[in-house]
Coordinates of N, CA and C in Angstrom, one line a residue:
Chain A
N1 N 0.0 -62.9 -80.9 CA 0.9 -63.1 -79.8 C 0.4 -63.5 -78.5
A2 N 0.5 -64.9 -77.6 CA -0.3 -65.2 -76.8 C 0.4 -65.0 -75.3
G3 N 1.7 -64.6 -75.5 CA 2.6 -64.2 -74.6 C 2.7 -65.6 -73.6
V4 N 2.1 -65.0 -72.4 CA 2.3 -66.3 -71.4 C 0.9 -66.8 -70.9
T5 N 1.0 -67.7 -71.2 CA -0.7 -69.0 -71.1 C 0.0 -69.9 -70.2
Q6 N -1.4 -70.1 -68.8 CA -1.1 -70.9 -68.4 C -2.6 -72.1 -68.0
T7 N -2.4 -73.4 -67.5 CA -3.1 -74.3 -67.9 C -3.3 -75.4 -66.6
P8 N -4.2 -75.5 -65.8 CA -5.9 -75.0 -66.3 C -5.6 -73.4 -65.4
K9 N -7.4 -73.4 -65.9 CA -7.6 -72.1 -64.8 C -8.0 -71.8 -63.8
F10 N -8.7 -73.2 -63.6 CA -8.9 -73.5 -62.1 C -9.4 -75.0 -61.9
R11 N -8.7 -75.4 -60.8 CA -8.8 -76.9 -60.8 C -9.2 -76.6 -58.7
V12 N -10.1 -78.0 -58.5 CA -10.0 -78.3 -57.4 C -9.4 -80.0 -57.1
L13 N -8.7 -79.9 -56.3 CA -8.2 -81.0 -55.7 C -8.5 -81.9 -53.9
K14 N -8.2 -83.0 -54.2 CA -8.7 -83.3 -52.6 C -7.4 -83.7 -52.1
T15 N -6.8 -83.5 -51.0 CA -6.1 -83.6 -49.6 C -5.6 -85.1 -50.5
G16 N -3.9 -84.8 -50.9 CA -3.2 -85.7 -50.9 C -3.5 -86.5 -52.8
Q17 N -4.2 -85.8 -53.5 CA -3.5 -85.6 -55.2 C -2.6 -85.2 -55.6
S18 N -2.2 -85.4 -56.8 CA -0.9 -84.9 -57.1 C -1.4 -83.7 -59.1
M19 N -1.4 -83.0 -59.2 CA -1.2 -82.8 -60.4 C -0.3 -81.3 -60.9
T20 N -0.2 -81.2 -62.0 CA 0.7 -80.2 -62.6 C 0.0 -79.1 -63.3
L21 N 0.6 -77.7 -63.4 CA 0.1 -77.0 -63.9 C 1.3 -76.3 -64.7
L22 N 0.6 -75.8 -65.9 CA 1.4 -76.0 -67.0 C 1.3 -74.5 -67.4
C23 N 2.7 -74.1 -67.8 CA 2.8 -72.3 -68.3 C 3.6 -72.4 -69.9
A24 N 3.1 -72.0 -70.7 CA 4.3 -72.1 -71.8 C 4.3 -70.9 -71.8
Q25 N 5.8 -69.9 -72.6 CA 5.6 -68.6 -73.1 C 6.2 -68.5 -74.7
D26 N 5.7 -67.8 -75.1 CA 6.2 -67.7 -77.2 C 7.1 -65.8 -77.1
M27 N 7.5 -66.3 -76.6 CA 8.2 -64.7 -76.4 C 9.9 -64.9 -76.9
N28 N 10.2 -66.7 -76.2 CA 11.9 -66.7 -76.3 C 12.6 -66.0 -75.4
H29 N 11.9 -66.0 -73.6 CA 12.4 -65.6 -72.7 C 13.3 -67.0 -72.5
E30 N 14.4 -66.3 -71.5 CA 15.3 -67.3 -70.8 C 15.1 -67.3 -69.9
Y31 N 14.0 -66.6 -69.2 CA 13.9 -66.2 -67.3 C 12.4 -67.0 -67.3
M32 N 11.6 -67.8 -66.6 CA 10.7 -68.2 -66.1 C 10.7 -68.3 -64.4
Y33 N 9.4 -68.0 -64.3 CA 9.1 -67.9 -62.6 C 7.9 -68.5 -62.3
W34 N 7.3 -69.1 -60.9 CA 6.6 -69.7 -60.6 C 6.3 -68.7 -59.0
Y35 N 4.9 -68.8 -59.0 CA 4.9 -67.7 -58.3 C 3.2 -68.2 -57.3
R36 N 3.4 -68.1 -56.1 CA 1.9 -68.3 -55.6 C 1.4 -66.3 -54.9
Q37 N -0.1 -66.8 -55.0 CA -0.3 -65.3 -54.4 C -1.8 -65.4 -53.2
D38 N -1.7 -65.1 -52.3 CA -2.5 -65.3 -51.3 C -3.0 -63.8 -50.6
P39 N -3.9 -63.4 -50.2 CA -4.5 -62.4 -49.5 C -3.5 -61.9 -48.4
G40 N -3.4 -60.5 -49.0 CA -2.5 -59.7 -47.8 C -1.3 -60.2 -47.9
M41 N -0.7 -61.2 -48.5 CA 0.7 -61.4 -48.9 C 1.7 -60.9 -49.9
G42 N 1.0 -60.6 -51.1 CA 1.8 -60.3 -52.8 C 1.4 -61.7 -53.0
L43 N 2.6 -61.4 -54.0 CA 3.5 -62.4 -54.9 C 4.4 -63.4 -53.8
R44 N 4.6 -64.9 -53.5 CA 5.9 -64.4 -53.4 C 6.4 -66.2 -54.6
L45 N 7.8 -66.0 -54.5 CA 8.4 -67.0 -55.5 C 8.5 -68.2 -55.1
I46 N 8.0 -69.5 -56.1 CA 8.1 -70.8 -55.7 C 9.1 -71.5 -56.1
H47 N 9.6 -71.2 -57.1 CA 10.8 -71.6 -58.1 C 10.7 -71.1 -59.3
Y48 N 12.0 -70.7 -59.6 CA 12.6 -70.1 -61.1 C 13.6 -71.0 -61.7
S49 N 13.7 -70.6 -63.0 CA 14.7 -71.2 -64.3 C 15.7 -70.2 -65.1
V50 N 16.7 -70.2 -65.2 CA 17.4 -69.4 -66.1 C 17.8 -69.6 -67.3
G51 N 17.5 -70.6 -67.6 CA 17.2 -71.4 -68.7 C 17.3 -72.9 -69.2
E52 N 16.8 -73.3 -70.4 CA 16.6 -74.5 -69.9 C 17.3 -75.5 -69.4
G53 N 16.8 -76.5 -68.7 CA 17.2 -77.0 -67.9 C 17.8 -77.2 -66.4
T54 N 17.2 -75.7 -66.4 CA 17.6 -75.4 -65.1 C 16.4 -75.0 -64.3
T55 N 17.0 -75.3 -62.9 CA 15.4 -74.8 -61.7 C 16.3 -74.2 -60.6
A56 N 15.5 -73.3 -59.8 CA 16.8 -73.2 -58.9 C 14.6 -72.7 -57.8
K57 N 15.2 -73.2 -55.8 CA 14.5 -72.5 -55.0 C 14.1 -71.0 -55.2
G58 N 12.9 -70.7 -54.9 CA 12.7 -69.5 -54.6 C 12.4 -69.5 -52.9
E59 N 11.8 -68.3 -52.7 CA 11.6 -67.7 -51.1 C 10.5 -69.1 -50.5
V60 N 9.2 -70.0 -51.3 CA 8.4 -70.8 -50.7 C 8.4 -72.5 -51.4
P61 N 9.4 -72.9 -51.8 CA 9.6 -74.0 -52.9 C 9.2 -75.4 -51.7
D62 N 8.8 -75.4 -50.6 CA 8.6 -76.7 -50.0 C 7.3 -76.8 -50.7
G63 N 7.2 -78.7 -50.9 CA 5.6 -79.2 -51.7 C 5.4 -78.8 -53.0
Y64 N 6.3 -78.2 -53.5 CA 6.4 -78.2 -55.0 C 7.7 -78.8 -56.3
N65 N 7.3 -79.1 -56.9 CA 8.7 -79.6 -57.4 C 8.2 -78.8 -59.5
V66 N 9.8 -78.5 -59.7 CA 9.2 -78.1 -61.0 C 10.0 -78.6 -62.0
S67 N 9.8 -78.1 -63.2 CA 10.6 -79.2 -64.7 C 10.7 -77.9 -66.0
R68 N 11.5 -77.6 -66.4 CA 11.5 -77.2 -67.5 C 12.6 -77.9 -68.2
L69 N 11.9 -78.5 -69.5 CA 12.9 -79.2 -70.5 C 12.6 -78.5 -71.6
K70 N 12.0 -77.7 -72.2 CA 11.5 -77.0 -72.9 C 12.1 -75.7 -72.9
K71 N 12.5 -75.0 -73.2 CA 13.0 -73.3 -73.2 C 11.8 -72.9 -73.1
Q72 N 10.3 -72.9 -73.8 CA 9.2 -72.5 -73.4 C 8.3 -72.7 -72.7
N73 N 8.6 -74.0 -72.3 CA 7.2 -74.3 -71.1 C 8.4 -74.8 -69.8
F74 N 7.6 -74.3 -68.7 CA 7.9 -74.2 -67.2 C 7.0 -75.2 -66.4
L75 N 7.0 -76.2 -66.0 CA 5.9 -77.0 -65.2 C 6.4 -76.5 -63.7
L76 N 4.8 -76.6 -63.0 CA 5.0 -76.5 -61.7 C 4.0 -78.1 -61.2
G77 N 4.7 -78.9 -60.2 CA 4.2 -80.1 -59.9 C 3.8 -80.2 -58.1
L78 N 2.9 -80.7 -57.4 CA 2.3 -80.5 -56.2 C 1.9 -82.2 -56.1
E79 N 3.1 -82.8 -55.8 CA 2.9 -84.3 -55.5 C 2.2 -84.6 -55.0
S80 N 1.6 -84.4 -53.3 CA 0.6 -84.7 -52.6 C 0.2 -83.3 -52.1
A81 N -0.9 -82.7 -52.3 CA -1.7 -81.3 -52.8 C -1.7 -81.7 -50.7
A82 N -2.0 -80.2 -50.4 CA -1.9 -80.2 -48.9 C -3.4 -78.4 -49.2
P83 N -4.6 -78.7 -47.8 CA -5.1 -77.7 -48.1 C -4.6 -76.6 -47.7
S84 N -3.7 -75.9 -47.7 CA -2.4 -74.7 -47.8 C -1.3 -74.3 -48.7
Q85 N -1.7 -75.6 -49.4 CA -1.6 -74.7 -51.3 C -3.1 -74.0 -52.0
T86 N -3.3 -74.1 -51.3 CA -4.9 -73.4 -51.7 C -4.4 -71.8 -52.1
S87 N -4.4 -71.6 -53.7 CA -4.0 -70.7 -53.6 C -3.9 -69.7 -54.8
V88 N -3.9 -69.0 -55.7 CA -3.6 -68.3 -57.2 C -2.2 -68.9 -57.4
Y89 N -2.1 -68.9 -58.3 CA -0.4 -69.7 -59.1 C -0.4 -68.8 -60.1
F90 N 0.9 -67.9 -60.7 CA 0.8 -67.3 -61.4 C 2.3 -67.6 -62.2
C91 N 2.5 -67.9 -63.4 CA 3.2 -68.1 -63.9 C 4.1 -66.5 -64.4
A92 N 5.2 -66.1 -64.8 CA 6.0 -65.4 -65.3 C 7.1 -65.9 -66.2
S93 N 7.5 -65.0 -67.5 CA 9.0 -65.0 -68.1 C 9.5 -63.5 -68.3
S94 N 10.9 -63.7 -68.6 CA 11.5 -62.7 -68.7 C 12.8 -62.6 -69.3
Y95 N 13.3 -61.9 -70.6 CA 14.7 -61.7 -70.9 C 15.7 -61.6 -69.8
M96 N 16.7 -62.0 -70.1 CA 17.6 -61.9 -68.9 C 18.5 -60.9 -69.0
G97 N 18.3 -59.6 -69.9 CA 18.4 -58.3 -69.7 C 20.2 -58.4 -68.8
W98 N 20.1 -56.9 -69.1 CA 21.1 -56.1 -68.5 C 20.8 -56.1 -66.7
E99 N 21.4 -56.8 -66.1 CA 21.9 -57.1 -64.7 C 20.4 -57.0 -63.9
G100 N 19.6 -57.4 -64.6 CA 18.3 -57.8 -64.1 C 16.9 -56.6 -64.2
N101 N 16.9 -55.6 -65.2 CA 16.6 -54.6 -65.8 C 15.4 -54.5 -66.2
Q102 N 14.7 -56.3 -66.8 CA 14.1 -56.8 -67.7 C 12.9 -57.2 -66.6
P103 N 11.7 -56.5 -67.5 CA 10.6 -56.4 -66.5 C 9.9 -58.3 -66.9
Q104 N 8.9 -58.7 -65.6 CA 8.4 -60.0 -66.1 C 7.1 -59.9 -66.8
H105 N 6.8 -60.0 -67.2 CA 5.4 -60.5 -68.1 C 4.8 -61.9 -67.1
F106 N 3.7 -61.6 -67.2 CA 2.6 -62.8 -66.3 C 1.9 -63.6 -67.3
G107 N 1.6 -64.7 -67.2 CA -0.2 -65.4 -67.2 C -1.1 -64.6 -66.4
D108 N -2.1 -65.4 -66.6 CA -3.6 -64.7 -66.0 C -4.0 -65.8 -64.4
G109 N -3.0 -66.7 -64.6 CA -3.0 -67.8 -63.2 C -3.9 -68.3 -63.1
T110 N -3.3 -69.7 -62.3 CA -4.2 -71.0 -62.2 C -4.9 -70.6 -60.7
R111 N -6.6 -70.9 -60.4 CA -6.8 -70.5 -59.0 C -7.1 -72.4 -58.5
L112 N -6.7 -72.2 -58.0 CA -6.5 -73.8 -57.6 C -6.6 -73.9 -55.9
S113 N -8.0 -74.9 -55.6 CA -8.7 -74.9 -54.6 C -8.3 -76.8 -53.7
I114 N -7.5 -76.8 -52.4 CA -7.4 -78.3 -52.1 C -8.3 -78.3 -50.8
L115 N -8.9 -79.2 -51.1 CA -10.2 -79.5 -50.0 C -9.5 -80.9 -48.8
Chain B
A1 N 18.9 -58.0 -46.5 CA 17.3 -58.9 -47.2 C 16.7 -57.5 -47.7
Q2 N 16.8 -58.1 -49.1 CA 15.7 -56.6 -50.1 C 14.2 -56.8 -49.3
S3 N 13.3 -55.9 -49.3 CA 12.3 -55.6 -49.5 C 11.0 -54.3 -49.7
V4 N 10.5 -54.5 -49.5 CA 9.4 -53.4 -50.0 C 8.2 -53.6 -48.8
A5 N 7.7 -52.8 -49.2 CA 6.2 -52.3 -47.9 C 5.2 -51.1 -48.9
Q6 N 4.4 -52.1 -48.6 CA 2.9 -50.9 -48.9 C 2.9 -50.9 -47.9
P7 N 2.6 -49.4 -47.2 CA 1.7 -49.2 -45.9 C 0.2 -48.6 -45.8
E8 N -0.4 -48.9 -47.1 CA -2.2 -48.9 -47.5 C -2.4 -50.0 -48.1
D9 N -3.3 -50.8 -47.2 CA -4.0 -51.7 -48.0 C -5.4 -51.1 -49.6
Q10 N -5.8 -50.2 -49.2 CA -6.8 -49.7 -49.6 C -6.6 -48.0 -49.7
V11 N -6.4 -47.5 -51.1 CA -6.5 -46.2 -50.8 C -7.9 -45.9 -52.1
N12 N -8.6 -44.7 -51.6 CA -9.7 -43.9 -52.3 C -9.7 -42.6 -53.1
V13 N -9.7 -42.3 -54.1 CA -9.8 -41.2 -54.9 C -11.1 -41.2 -55.5
A14 N -11.1 -39.7 -55.7 CA -12.3 -39.2 -56.7 C -11.9 -39.5 -58.0
E15 N -12.8 -39.8 -58.8 CA -12.1 -39.2 -60.4 C -11.5 -37.7 -60.6
G16 N -11.0 -37.6 -61.5 CA -10.3 -36.5 -61.8 C -9.4 -36.0 -60.7
N17 N -8.8 -36.7 -59.4 CA -8.2 -36.3 -58.8 C -6.8 -36.7 -58.7
P18 N -5.7 -36.3 -58.1 CA -3.9 -37.1 -58.5 C -4.3 -38.0 -57.7
L19 N -3.4 -39.1 -57.8 CA -3.6 -40.1 -56.9 C -1.9 -41.0 -56.8
T20 N -2.0 -41.2 -55.1 CA -0.6 -41.5 -54.8 C -0.9 -42.6 -54.2
V21 N 0.1 -43.7 -54.2 CA 0.4 -45.1 -54.4 C 1.9 -45.3 -53.5
K22 N 1.7 -45.6 -51.9 CA 2.8 -45.3 -51.6 C 3.4 -46.8 -51.5
C23 N 4.8 -46.7 -51.6 CA 6.0 -48.0 -51.5 C 7.8 -47.3 -51.0
T24 N 7.8 -48.4 -50.2 CA 9.5 -47.9 -49.0 C 9.7 -48.9 -49.6
Y25 N 11.0 -49.0 -49.3 CA 11.9 -50.3 -49.9 C 13.2 -50.1 -49.4
S26 N 13.7 -51.3 -48.9 CA 15.2 -51.8 -47.9 C 15.9 -52.7 -48.9
V27 N 16.9 -52.3 -49.0 CA 17.9 -52.8 -49.9 C 19.2 -52.3 -49.5
S28 N 20.2 -53.4 -49.8 CA 21.9 -53.1 -49.6 C 22.2 -52.3 -51.0
G29 N 22.7 -51.4 -51.2 CA 23.2 -50.8 -52.8 C 22.5 -50.4 -53.4
N30 N 22.6 -50.3 -54.3 CA 21.3 -49.7 -55.3 C 19.6 -50.6 -55.6
P31 N 18.8 -49.8 -55.9 CA 17.9 -50.5 -56.0 C 16.9 -50.6 -57.7
Y32 N 16.5 -52.3 -57.9 CA 16.0 -51.7 -58.8 C 14.5 -52.1 -58.8
L33 N 13.5 -51.2 -59.0 CA 12.1 -50.9 -58.3 C 11.4 -51.4 -59.3
F34 N 10.4 -51.9 -59.5 CA 8.9 -51.7 -60.5 C 7.4 -51.4 -60.0
W35 N 7.0 -51.2 -60.6 CA 5.4 -50.9 -60.0 C 5.1 -52.0 -61.2
Y36 N 3.8 -53.1 -60.5 CA 2.8 -53.4 -61.7 C 1.6 -53.4 -61.2
V37 N 0.7 -53.5 -61.8 CA -0.7 -53.5 -62.2 C -1.6 -54.5 -62.0
Q38 N -2.9 -55.6 -60.9 CA -3.2 -56.4 -61.9 C -4.8 -56.2 -61.8
Y39 N -5.2 -56.3 -62.7 CA -6.9 -56.4 -62.7 C -7.6 -57.2 -62.4
P40 N -8.9 -57.7 -61.8 CA -9.3 -58.5 -61.6 C -9.3 -59.5 -62.3
N41 N -9.0 -61.1 -62.2 CA -9.0 -62.6 -62.6 C -8.1 -62.3 -64.4
R42 N -7.2 -61.3 -63.7 CA -5.6 -61.2 -64.5 C -4.7 -61.7 -63.5
G43 N -3.5 -61.6 -64.7 CA -2.3 -61.6 -64.2 C -1.7 -60.3 -64.2
L44 N -0.1 -60.1 -63.6 CA 0.4 -58.2 -63.3 C 0.3 -57.9 -64.7
Q45 N 0.3 -56.5 -64.6 CA 0.7 -55.9 -65.9 C 2.2 -55.4 -65.7
F46 N 3.4 -55.2 -66.0 CA 4.4 -54.2 -65.7 C 3.7 -52.4 -66.5
L47 N 3.7 -51.5 -65.9 CA 3.9 -50.2 -65.3 C 4.9 -49.4 -65.7
L48 N 5.9 -49.4 -64.6 CA 7.2 -49.0 -64.5 C 8.1 -49.2 -64.2
K49 N 9.7 -48.9 -64.3 CA 10.5 -49.5 -63.6 C 11.7 -47.9 -63.2
Y50 N 12.6 -48.5 -62.2 CA 13.4 -47.2 -61.8 C 15.0 -48.3 -61.7
I51 N 15.7 -48.1 -62.7 CA 17.2 -48.6 -62.8 C 18.2 -47.7 -61.9
T52 N 18.2 -46.7 -62.6 CA 19.0 -45.6 -62.6 C 19.1 -44.4 -63.3
G53 N 19.4 -43.4 -62.6 CA 18.9 -42.0 -64.0 C 17.9 -41.4 -63.5
D54 N 17.5 -40.4 -64.0 CA 16.6 -39.5 -63.7 C 15.2 -40.2 -62.0
N55 N 15.0 -39.4 -61.0 CA 14.7 -39.7 -59.8 C 12.7 -39.9 -61.0
L56 N 12.4 -39.6 -62.0 CA 11.0 -39.2 -62.2 C 11.0 -40.3 -63.3
V57 N 10.5 -40.9 -63.0 CA 10.0 -42.1 -63.6 C 9.1 -41.9 -64.7
K58 N 8.5 -42.4 -66.2 CA 7.0 -42.5 -67.1 C 6.6 -43.8 -66.9
G59 N 5.7 -44.6 -67.1 CA 5.5 -45.1 -67.5 C 4.3 -45.7 -68.5
S60 N 3.4 -47.0 -68.5 CA 1.9 -46.8 -69.1 C 1.1 -46.0 -68.3
Y61 N -0.1 -46.4 -69.2 CA -1.5 -45.3 -68.7 C -1.4 -44.4 -67.9
G62 N 0.4 -43.2 -68.3 CA -0.2 -42.0 -67.6 C 0.5 -42.3 -66.5
F63 N 1.2 -43.4 -65.7 CA 1.6 -43.0 -64.3 C 3.4 -42.8 -64.0
E64 N 3.2 -42.3 -63.2 CA 4.7 -41.9 -63.0 C 5.0 -42.4 -61.7
A65 N 6.5 -42.1 -61.5 CA 7.0 -42.6 -60.2 C 8.2 -41.7 -59.7
E66 N 7.9 -41.5 -58.3 CA 9.3 -40.8 -57.8 C 10.3 -41.1 -57.0
F67 N 11.4 -41.4 -58.0 CA 12.5 -41.7 -56.5 C 12.8 -41.4 -55.9
N68 N 12.7 -41.5 -54.1 CA 13.6 -40.6 -53.6 C 14.4 -41.3 -52.4
K69 N 16.0 -41.4 -52.7 CA 16.5 -42.1 -52.0 C 16.7 -42.0 -50.5
S70 N 16.2 -40.6 -50.4 CA 16.6 -40.6 -48.6 C 15.6 -40.8 -47.8
Q71 N 14.6 -40.9 -49.1 CA 13.9 -41.3 -47.7 C 12.9 -42.4 -48.1
T72 N 13.9 -43.8 -48.9 CA 13.9 -44.8 -49.5 C 12.2 -45.1 -49.9
S73 N 12.0 -44.2 -50.7 CA 10.7 -44.3 -51.2 C 10.4 -44.3 -52.5
F74 N 9.3 -44.7 -53.6 CA 9.2 -44.9 -54.6 C 7.5 -45.0 -55.1
H75 N 7.1 -43.9 -54.6 CA 5.4 -43.5 -54.1 C 5.1 -44.0 -56.3
L76 N 4.1 -44.3 -56.3 CA 3.5 -44.3 -57.4 C 2.5 -43.3 -57.7
K77 N 2.6 -42.3 -58.9 CA 1.3 -41.1 -59.0 C 0.4 -40.8 -60.7
K78 N -0.4 -40.2 -60.1 CA -0.9 -40.2 -61.7 C -1.5 -38.5 -61.2
P79 N -1.4 -37.6 -62.2 CA -1.9 -36.4 -62.1 C -3.6 -36.2 -62.1
S80 N -4.3 -37.3 -62.9 CA -6.0 -37.2 -62.8 C -6.4 -38.4 -63.0
A81 N -6.8 -39.2 -61.7 CA -6.9 -40.8 -61.5 C -8.5 -40.9 -62.9
L82 N -8.8 -42.2 -63.2 CA -9.7 -42.5 -64.2 C -10.3 -43.7 -63.3
V83 N -12.1 -44.3 -63.4 CA -12.1 -45.0 -62.8 C -11.6 -46.2 -63.5
S84 N -11.3 -46.2 -64.7 CA -10.8 -47.3 -65.0 C -9.7 -47.7 -64.6
D85 N -8.7 -47.0 -63.6 CA -7.4 -47.3 -63.0 C -8.1 -48.0 -61.1
S86 N -9.2 -48.4 -61.1 CA -9.2 -48.8 -60.1 C -8.3 -50.5 -60.1
A87 N -7.5 -50.9 -59.5 CA -7.0 -52.0 -59.3 C -6.2 -52.7 -58.2
L88 N -5.7 -53.1 -58.6 CA -4.8 -54.0 -57.5 C -3.3 -53.0 -57.5
Y89 N -2.7 -52.6 -57.1 CA -1.5 -52.3 -57.0 C 0.1 -52.9 -56.5
F90 N 0.8 -53.2 -57.2 CA 2.0 -53.8 -56.2 C 3.6 -53.3 -56.9
C91 N 4.1 -53.0 -55.3 CA 5.6 -52.6 -55.8 C 6.8 -53.8 -55.8
A92 N 7.7 -53.6 -56.3 CA 8.7 -54.5 -56.1 C 10.1 -54.5 -56.2
V93 N 11.3 -55.0 -55.7 CA 12.5 -54.7 -55.6 C 13.1 -55.5 -56.2
R94 N 14.0 -56.0 -57.8 CA 14.7 -57.0 -57.7 C 15.9 -57.2 -56.7
D95 N 15.7 -59.1 -56.5 CA 16.7 -59.7 -55.4 C 18.1 -59.2 -56.1
Q96 N 18.8 -59.2 -55.1 CA 19.9 -58.7 -55.6 C 20.9 -60.2 -55.6
T97 N 20.6 -60.8 -55.4 CA 21.4 -62.5 -55.2 C 20.4 -63.4 -56.0
G98 N 19.8 -62.9 -56.6 CA 19.2 -63.9 -57.6 C 18.8 -63.6 -59.0
A99 N 18.2 -64.1 -59.6 CA 18.6 -64.4 -61.0 C 17.3 -63.3 -61.5
N100 N 17.2 -61.9 -61.4 CA 15.5 -61.2 -62.0 C 14.8 -62.0 -61.5
N101 N 14.9 -61.9 -60.0 CA 14.0 -62.6 -58.9 C 13.8 -61.2 -58.7
L102 N 11.9 -60.9 -58.1 CA 11.3 -60.0 -57.6 C 10.7 -60.3 -56.1
F103 N 10.9 -59.4 -55.1 CA 10.5 -59.7 -53.9 C 8.9 -58.2 -54.4
F104 N 7.4 -59.0 -53.8 CA 6.7 -58.0 -53.9 C 5.8 -57.1 -52.8
G105 N 5.7 -56.6 -52.4 CA 4.6 -55.8 -52.2 C 3.8 -56.6 -51.4
T106 N 2.8 -56.0 -50.5 CA 1.6 -56.7 -49.9 C 0.8 -56.1 -50.9
G107 N 0.7 -55.5 -52.0 CA -0.2 -54.5 -52.2 C -1.0 -53.5 -52.2
T108 N -1.7 -52.3 -52.8 CA -2.4 -52.0 -52.1 C -3.9 -51.5 -53.2
R109 N -5.1 -51.7 -53.1 CA -6.2 -51.9 -53.9 C -6.5 -50.0 -54.1
L110 N -6.7 -50.1 -55.1 CA -6.7 -48.5 -55.8 C -8.2 -48.7 -56.1
T111 N -9.1 -47.7 -55.2 CA -10.7 -47.2 -55.7 C -11.1 -46.3 -56.1
V112 N -11.0 -46.1 -57.5 CA -11.3 -44.8 -58.6 C -13.0 -44.4 -58.1
I113 N -13.4 -43.3 -57.7 CA -14.6 -43.1 -57.0 C -15.1 -42.1 -58.4
P114 N -16.6 -42.6 -59.3 CA -17.0 -41.3 -59.7 C -17.5 -40.7 -59.6

């Protein structure tokens, strides 16, 4: 049972380059999320999705785009990478549950450095 | 707006001693509160949650948390710390305007000293 799988695990980009981070879950969860983790700031929500074909902005969406074409996959894109986007990115998923009482399940992260 | 605060960046405790990791929250209405743990180079793992009911919540790995409405706190506790409990701990509160979204605290690094 893989749970939430993120690829790649590490990546170094140059300023202005683009890339896509991939997230896949095999738990049939309706909800999926992308967070970034920065030292001393905890996790901050970038974008989320409540179902296939839907996406919504989180706390820090600028500079990122997402897509959820299939229920099991949630893609995070950086169109023009900036040094401020150097971070560890986490994908998570959860059941819809009763009024949001379901815990989120996390992948192991993608460590992204922008030079 | 909802938020959680973890006032301690670092907590050190001797192995076998009780441990407490503090969390306070700010929400309008009833809070949904969570604790997660993060080991090095891994994602967050769910420990426990408070939704409603008993103020003492039991979770994974022998952890528990006490919900205190008057003090707006949700402190994580364990009666006897293990070296393997050393990790980064995050408190979180559910976003009451979004679909199961969470607001996380800044994290507390727990070090259990052998």
